[in-house]
XYZ file of C-alpha atoms in Angstrom:
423
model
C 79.794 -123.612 -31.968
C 82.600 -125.992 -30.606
C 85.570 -123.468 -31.679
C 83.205 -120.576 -29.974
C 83.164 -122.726 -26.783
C 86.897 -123.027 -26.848
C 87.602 -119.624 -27.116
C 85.723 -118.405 -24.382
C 87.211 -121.261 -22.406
C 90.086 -119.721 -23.095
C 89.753 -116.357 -22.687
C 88.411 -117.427 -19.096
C 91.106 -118.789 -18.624
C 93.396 -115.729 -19.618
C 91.569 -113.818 -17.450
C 91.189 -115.671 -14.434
C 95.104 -116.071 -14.172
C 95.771 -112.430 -15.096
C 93.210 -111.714 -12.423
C 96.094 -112.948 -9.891
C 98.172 -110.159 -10.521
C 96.631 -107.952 -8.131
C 99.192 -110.089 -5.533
C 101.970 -108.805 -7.132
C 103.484 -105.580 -5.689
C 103.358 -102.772 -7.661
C 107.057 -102.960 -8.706
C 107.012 -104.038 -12.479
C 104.933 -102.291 -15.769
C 104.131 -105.772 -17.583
C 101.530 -105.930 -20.538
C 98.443 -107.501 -19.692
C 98.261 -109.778 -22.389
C 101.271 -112.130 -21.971
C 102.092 -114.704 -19.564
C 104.693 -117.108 -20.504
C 104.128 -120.974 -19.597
C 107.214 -122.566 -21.290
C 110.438 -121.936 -23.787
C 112.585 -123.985 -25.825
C 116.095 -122.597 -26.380
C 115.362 -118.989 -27.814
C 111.540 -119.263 -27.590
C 109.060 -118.389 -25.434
C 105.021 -119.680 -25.835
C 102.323 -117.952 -24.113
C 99.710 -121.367 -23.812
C 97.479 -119.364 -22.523
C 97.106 -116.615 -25.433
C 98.261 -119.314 -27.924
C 101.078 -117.380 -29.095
C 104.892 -118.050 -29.758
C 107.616 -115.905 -29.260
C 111.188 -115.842 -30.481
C 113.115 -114.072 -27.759
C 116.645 -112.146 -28.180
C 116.194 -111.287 -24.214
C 116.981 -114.611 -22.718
C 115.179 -113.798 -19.271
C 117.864 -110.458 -19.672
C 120.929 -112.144 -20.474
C 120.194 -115.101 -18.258
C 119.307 -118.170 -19.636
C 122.890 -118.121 -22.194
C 121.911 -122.380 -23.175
C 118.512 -121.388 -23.717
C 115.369 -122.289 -21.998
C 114.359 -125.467 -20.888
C 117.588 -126.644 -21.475
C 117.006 -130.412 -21.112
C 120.470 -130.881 -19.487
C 120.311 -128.729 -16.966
C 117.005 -130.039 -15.930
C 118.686 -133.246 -15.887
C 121.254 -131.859 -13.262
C 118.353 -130.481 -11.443
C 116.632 -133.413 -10.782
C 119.612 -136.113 -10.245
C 120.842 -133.152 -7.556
C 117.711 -132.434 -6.173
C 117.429 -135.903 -5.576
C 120.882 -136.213 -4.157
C 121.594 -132.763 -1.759
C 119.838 -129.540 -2.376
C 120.959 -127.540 0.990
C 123.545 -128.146 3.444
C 124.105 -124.322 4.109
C 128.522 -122.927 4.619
C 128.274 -124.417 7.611
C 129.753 -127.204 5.856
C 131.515 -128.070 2.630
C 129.890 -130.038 0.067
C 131.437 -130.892 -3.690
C 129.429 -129.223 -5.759
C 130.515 -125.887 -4.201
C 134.226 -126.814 -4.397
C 134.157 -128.075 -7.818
C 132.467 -124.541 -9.048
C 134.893 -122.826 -7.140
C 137.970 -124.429 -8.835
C 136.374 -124.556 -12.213
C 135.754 -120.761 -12.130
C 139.382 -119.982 -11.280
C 140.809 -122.605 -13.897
C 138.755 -121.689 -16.524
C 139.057 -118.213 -16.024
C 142.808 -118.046 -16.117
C 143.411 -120.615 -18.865
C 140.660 -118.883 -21.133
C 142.196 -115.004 -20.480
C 140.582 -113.752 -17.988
C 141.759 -112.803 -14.841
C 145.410 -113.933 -14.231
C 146.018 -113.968 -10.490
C 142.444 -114.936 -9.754
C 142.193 -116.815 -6.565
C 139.329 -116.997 -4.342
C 135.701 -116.977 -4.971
C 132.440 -116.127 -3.190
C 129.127 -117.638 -4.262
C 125.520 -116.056 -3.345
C 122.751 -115.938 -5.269
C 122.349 -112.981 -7.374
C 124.079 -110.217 -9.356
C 123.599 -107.146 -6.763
C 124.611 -109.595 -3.933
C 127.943 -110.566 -6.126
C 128.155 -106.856 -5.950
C 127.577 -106.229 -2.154
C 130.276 -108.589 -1.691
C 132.684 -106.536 -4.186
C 131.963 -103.541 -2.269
C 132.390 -104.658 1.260
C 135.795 -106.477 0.348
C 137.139 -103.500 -1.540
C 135.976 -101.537 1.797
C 137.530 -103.347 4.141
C 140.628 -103.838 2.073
C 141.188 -100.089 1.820
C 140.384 -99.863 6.214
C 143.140 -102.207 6.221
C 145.417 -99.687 4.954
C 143.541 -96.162 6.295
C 140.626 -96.765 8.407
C 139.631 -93.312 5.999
C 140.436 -95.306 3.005
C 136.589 -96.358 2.200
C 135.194 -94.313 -0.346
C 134.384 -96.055 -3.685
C 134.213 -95.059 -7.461
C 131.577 -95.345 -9.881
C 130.731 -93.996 -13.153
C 127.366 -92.083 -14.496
C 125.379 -94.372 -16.589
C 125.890 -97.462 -14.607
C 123.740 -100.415 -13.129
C 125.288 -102.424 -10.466
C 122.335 -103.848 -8.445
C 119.201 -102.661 -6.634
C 119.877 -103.080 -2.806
C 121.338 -100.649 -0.567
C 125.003 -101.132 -1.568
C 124.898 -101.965 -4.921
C 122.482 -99.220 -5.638
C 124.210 -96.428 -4.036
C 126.704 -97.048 -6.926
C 124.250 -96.798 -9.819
C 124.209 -93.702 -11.115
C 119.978 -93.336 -12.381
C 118.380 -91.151 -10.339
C 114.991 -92.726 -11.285
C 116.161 -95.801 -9.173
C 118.170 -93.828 -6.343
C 116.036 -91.022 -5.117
C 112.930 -92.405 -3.901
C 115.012 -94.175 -1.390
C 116.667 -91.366 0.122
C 120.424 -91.395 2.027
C 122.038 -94.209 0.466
C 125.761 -95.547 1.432
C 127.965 -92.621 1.743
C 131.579 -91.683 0.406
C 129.909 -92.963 -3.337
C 131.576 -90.651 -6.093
C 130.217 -90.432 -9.929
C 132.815 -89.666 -12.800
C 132.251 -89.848 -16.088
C 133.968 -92.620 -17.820
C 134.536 -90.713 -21.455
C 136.738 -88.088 -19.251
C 140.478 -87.937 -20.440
C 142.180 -89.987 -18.360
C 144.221 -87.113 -16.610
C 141.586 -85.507 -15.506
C 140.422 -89.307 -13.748
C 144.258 -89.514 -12.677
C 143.962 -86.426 -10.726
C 140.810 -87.267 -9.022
C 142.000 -90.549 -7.792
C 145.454 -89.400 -6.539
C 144.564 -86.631 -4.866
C 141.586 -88.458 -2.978
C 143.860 -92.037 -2.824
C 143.933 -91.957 1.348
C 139.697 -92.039 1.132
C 139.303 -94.274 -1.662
C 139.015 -98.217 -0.846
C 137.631 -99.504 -4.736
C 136.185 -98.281 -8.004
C 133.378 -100.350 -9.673
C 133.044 -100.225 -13.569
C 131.229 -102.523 -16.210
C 133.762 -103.328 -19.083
C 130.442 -102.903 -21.439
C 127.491 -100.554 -19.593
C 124.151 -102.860 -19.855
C 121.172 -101.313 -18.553
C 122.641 -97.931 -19.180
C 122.788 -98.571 -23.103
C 124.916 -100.981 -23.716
C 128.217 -98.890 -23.993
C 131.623 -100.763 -24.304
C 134.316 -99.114 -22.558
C 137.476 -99.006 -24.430
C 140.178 -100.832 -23.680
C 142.787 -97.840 -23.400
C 140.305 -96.207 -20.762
C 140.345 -99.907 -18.881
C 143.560 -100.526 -19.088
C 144.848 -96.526 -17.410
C 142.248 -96.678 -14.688
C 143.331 -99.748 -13.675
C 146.792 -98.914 -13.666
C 145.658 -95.618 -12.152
C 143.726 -97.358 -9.142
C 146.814 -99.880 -8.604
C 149.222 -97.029 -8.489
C 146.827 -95.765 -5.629
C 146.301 -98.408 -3.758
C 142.326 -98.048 -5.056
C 140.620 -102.042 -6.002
C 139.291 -102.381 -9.190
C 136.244 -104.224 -9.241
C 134.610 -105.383 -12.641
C 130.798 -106.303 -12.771
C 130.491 -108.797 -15.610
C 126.786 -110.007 -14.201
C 125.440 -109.125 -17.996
C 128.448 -108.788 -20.197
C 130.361 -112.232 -18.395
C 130.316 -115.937 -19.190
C 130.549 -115.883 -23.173
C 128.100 -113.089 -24.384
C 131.166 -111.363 -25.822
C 132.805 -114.224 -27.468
C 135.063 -114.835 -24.748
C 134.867 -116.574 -21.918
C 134.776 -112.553 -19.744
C 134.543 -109.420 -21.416
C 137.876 -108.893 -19.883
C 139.692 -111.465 -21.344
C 139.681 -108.574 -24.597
C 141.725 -106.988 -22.504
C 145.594 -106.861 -21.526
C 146.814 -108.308 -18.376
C 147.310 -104.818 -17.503
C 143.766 -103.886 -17.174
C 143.083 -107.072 -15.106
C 140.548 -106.412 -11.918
C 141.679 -107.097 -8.362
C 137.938 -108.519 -8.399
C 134.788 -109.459 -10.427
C 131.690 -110.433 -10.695
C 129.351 -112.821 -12.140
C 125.242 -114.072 -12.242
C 123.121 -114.255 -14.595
C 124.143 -116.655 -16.857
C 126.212 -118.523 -14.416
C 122.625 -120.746 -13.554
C 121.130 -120.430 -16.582
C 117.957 -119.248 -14.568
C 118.694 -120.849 -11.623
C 120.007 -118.759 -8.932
C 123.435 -118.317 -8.508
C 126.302 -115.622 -8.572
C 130.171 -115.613 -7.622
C 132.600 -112.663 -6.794
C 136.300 -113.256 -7.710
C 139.068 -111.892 -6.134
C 142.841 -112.057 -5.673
C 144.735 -112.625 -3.071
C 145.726 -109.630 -2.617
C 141.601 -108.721 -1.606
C 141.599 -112.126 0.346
C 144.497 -111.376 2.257
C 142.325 -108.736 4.025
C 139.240 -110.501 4.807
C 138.528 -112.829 8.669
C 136.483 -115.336 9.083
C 132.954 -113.821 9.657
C 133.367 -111.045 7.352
C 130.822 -111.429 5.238
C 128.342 -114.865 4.918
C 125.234 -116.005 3.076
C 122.542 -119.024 3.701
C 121.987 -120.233 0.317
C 125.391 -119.114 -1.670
C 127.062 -122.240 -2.737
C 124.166 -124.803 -2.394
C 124.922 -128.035 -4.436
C 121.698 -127.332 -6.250
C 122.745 -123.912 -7.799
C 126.446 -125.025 -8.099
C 125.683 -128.663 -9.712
C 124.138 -126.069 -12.586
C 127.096 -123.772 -12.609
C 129.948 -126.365 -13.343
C 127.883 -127.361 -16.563
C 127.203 -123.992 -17.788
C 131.023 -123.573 -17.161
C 131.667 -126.536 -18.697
C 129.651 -125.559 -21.935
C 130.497 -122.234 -22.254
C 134.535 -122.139 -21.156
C 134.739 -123.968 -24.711
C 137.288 -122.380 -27.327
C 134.660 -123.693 -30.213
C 131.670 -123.189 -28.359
C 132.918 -118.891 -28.012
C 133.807 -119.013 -31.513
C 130.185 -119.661 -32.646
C 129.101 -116.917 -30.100
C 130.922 -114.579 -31.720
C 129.926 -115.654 -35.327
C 126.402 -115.691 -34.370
C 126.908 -112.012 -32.920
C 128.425 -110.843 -36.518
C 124.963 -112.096 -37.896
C 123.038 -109.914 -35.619
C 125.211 -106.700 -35.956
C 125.033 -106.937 -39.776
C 121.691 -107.259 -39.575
C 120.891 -104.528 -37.258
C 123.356 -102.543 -39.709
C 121.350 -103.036 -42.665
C 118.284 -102.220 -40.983
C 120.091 -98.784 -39.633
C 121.003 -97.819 -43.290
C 117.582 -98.239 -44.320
C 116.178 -96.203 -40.819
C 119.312 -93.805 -40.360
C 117.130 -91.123 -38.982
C 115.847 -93.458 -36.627
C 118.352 -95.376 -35.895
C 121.351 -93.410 -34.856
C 123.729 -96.358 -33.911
C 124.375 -99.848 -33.578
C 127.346 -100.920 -30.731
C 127.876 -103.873 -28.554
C 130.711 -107.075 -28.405
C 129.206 -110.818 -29.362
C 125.782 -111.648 -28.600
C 125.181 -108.332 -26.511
C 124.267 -105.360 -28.718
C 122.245 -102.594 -29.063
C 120.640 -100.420 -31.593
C 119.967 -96.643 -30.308
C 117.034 -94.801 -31.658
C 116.664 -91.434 -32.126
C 113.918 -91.194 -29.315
C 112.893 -94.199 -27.078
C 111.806 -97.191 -29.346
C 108.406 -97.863 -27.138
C 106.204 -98.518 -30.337
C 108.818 -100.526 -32.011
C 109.497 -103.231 -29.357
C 105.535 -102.914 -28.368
C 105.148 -103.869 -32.627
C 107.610 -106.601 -32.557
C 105.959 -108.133 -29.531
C 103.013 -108.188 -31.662
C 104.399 -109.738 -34.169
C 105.861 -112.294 -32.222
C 109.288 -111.602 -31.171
C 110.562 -110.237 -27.653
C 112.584 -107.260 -27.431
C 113.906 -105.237 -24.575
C 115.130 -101.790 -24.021
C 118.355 -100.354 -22.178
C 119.177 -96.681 -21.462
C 117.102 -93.973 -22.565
C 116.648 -94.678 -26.413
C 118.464 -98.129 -26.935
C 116.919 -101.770 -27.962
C 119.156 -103.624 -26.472
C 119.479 -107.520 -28.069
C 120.779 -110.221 -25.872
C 119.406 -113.736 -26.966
C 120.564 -117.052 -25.942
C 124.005 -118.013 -27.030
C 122.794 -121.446 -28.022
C 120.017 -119.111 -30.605
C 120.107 -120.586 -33.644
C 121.404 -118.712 -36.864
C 117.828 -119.055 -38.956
C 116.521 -118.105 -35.569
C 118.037 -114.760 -35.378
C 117.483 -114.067 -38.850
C 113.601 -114.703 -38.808
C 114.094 -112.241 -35.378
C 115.496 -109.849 -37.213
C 113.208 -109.897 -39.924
C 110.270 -109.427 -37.639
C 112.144 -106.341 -35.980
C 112.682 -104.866 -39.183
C 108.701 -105.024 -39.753
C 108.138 -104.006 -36.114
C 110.707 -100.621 -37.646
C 108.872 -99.912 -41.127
C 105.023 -99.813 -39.478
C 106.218 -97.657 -37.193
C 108.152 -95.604 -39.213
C 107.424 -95.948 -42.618
């Protein structure tokens, strides 16, 4: 009688805070019998439905020192106690220290080597807006013509105005009609002659060209490092900025410190960007540039309210702290190996299904032969959270703190999510 009691209780309970979804715009397709109250490092526990979760999405590549992650609630509260909002009016430390650490680290851990100034908002397609805006007005410096910018099909760089008119999906484009003009699509798995002639013969209307060193929401699709390295060279030769966007594939989820630092100096941006995992949750994003993109902004050029706020930057320096660590990026890419080979295995026993496993570090995907709906529907299930990326990919990006018996009970649970729907 008692445990019948508690169940209804419970299911009242479900119900009556599911019921509050009807304030939600109708923006997001989320199942209606999940809602997480709390995580601990790569798990998520729905209270409510009395269910655990292990999760390889880390709130989409976001929380990279896991959930709940007792120091950076510490940092929360001792700064929240101390300055939360002073606005760029002003400076404050926090915002400075961040700023500096980002350039240091950056440089001495490979990345970008003439790195130099930085620009903080508050989320990946702002980081992004900012990339454009200084690439255009860079290129106006030169030609006030000199403003179109470069993208590539298959990309995801943000979902406002800007950023969006250079993501490629027309799903996410076309119900919003004109975007920003002078926005050209090439595909990235051209030769690079047939890139080379686009760009130079267009180089007096081009101001930037905007490229993920590993394509996230469009399948998770490394681009090689020969194809990096000539379009840069390409784009400097013309006078063109090349602007990385590391918001998913930055800050350690390769196994280095920026999915650029795999690269040669050579194939260096003149700017990047980074969220995400930057506030592991907390709101916070940065565009670098170098000087030579710095030397053509004025005071006034661009601004934000809440970019830089000692709240969101106290977080930042720790995460950069944690992750710009030589050992700490050595276990992220061991703990990636673990993942891959166990995606592999799975792959040779589903090679009809699964048609191929690619990534770098803790950011990898496994592409099905059609879109693997029922399978990540099954592991959630089961109890494990899965996402999806492209057209037909699972794409697997836990937190970089996950433990190794962690990720191999996860992958056990996909692999039964695979055989009941396949077998």
């Amino acid at each position: 009688m008692l445990k019948r009691f508690l169940s209804s209780t419970a299911s009242r309970r479900v119900a009556n805070v599911l019921d509050e979804k009807i304030y939600q715009v109708t923006t997001y397709a989320r199942p209606d019998d999940l809602c997480i109250t709390r995580g601990q490092n790569a798990k998520l526990y729905d209270d409510l439905n009395g269910k655990e979760y292990i999760d390889f999405t880390a709130g989409i590549a976001v929380t990279a020192l896991g959930h709940s992650n007792p120091k950076v609630a510490e940092i929360l509260y001792k700064q929240a106690n101390k300055l939360v909002h002073s606005s760029n009016l002003y400076y404050n430390k926090e915002c400075l220290d961040l700023s500096a650490n980002l350039i240091k680290k950056t440089k001495q851990l490979g990345g970008q080597f003439d790195a130099s100034k930085v620009f903080l908002c508050n989320s990946g397609t702002e980081a992004n807006e900012a990339a454009l805006k200084f690439a255009k007005k860079h290129g106006i410096t030169i030609n006030p013509k000199k403003q179109g910018i470069i993208a590539f099909q298959n990309s995801f760089h943000g979902r406002t105005m800007g950023a969006l008119s250079v993501t490629s999906n027309p799903k996410y484009r076309t119900p919003f009609g004109d975007l920003i003009p002078n926005v050209s699509f090439l595909n990235v798995n051209d030769e690079l002659t047939k890139l080379k002639d686009y760009i130079s013969s267009n180089k007096n209307e081009l101001a930037g060209l905007i490229v993920e060193p590993i394509q996230g929401e469009g399948g998770i699709f490394p681009i090689p490092s020969e194809k990096l390295t000539g379009l840069t060279q390409i784009c400097k030769d013309n006078d063109v900025i090349v602007i990385y966007d590391e918001i998913q594939c930055g800050l350690g989820r390769t196994g280095k410190f920026w999915a650029h630092a795999h690269l040669p100096k050579e194939a260096h941006p003149d700017i990047f960007t980074s969220a995400k995992a930057l506030g592991n949750g907390f709101p916070i994003a940065a565009t670098v540039v170098n000087e030579k993109v710095n030397n053509a902004l004025k005071v006034g050029d661009h601004g934000t309210t809440y970019g830089g706020n000692p709240l969101g930057s106290a977080v930042g320096n720790y995460v950069l702290d944690v992750i710009g660590d030589e050992k700490f990026l050595k276990q992220v890419e061991a703990k990636g190996k673990i993942l891959e080979a166990g995606l592999r295995e799975l792959q040779k026993k589903f090679p009809e299904q699964i048609k191929d496993i690619r990534g770098q570090g803790l950011i990898i995907g496994a592409e099905f032969a059609e879109p693997p709906t029922e399978v990540i529907k099954k592991a959630r299930d089961l109890g494990l959270l899965v996402i999806t990326a492209g057209k037909s990919t699972a794409r697997f990006v836990p937190a970089l703190t996950i433990e190794d018996e962690t990720i191999h009970e996860g992958l056990k649970i996909f692999e039964k999510a695979v055989e009941s729907v396949y077998k």
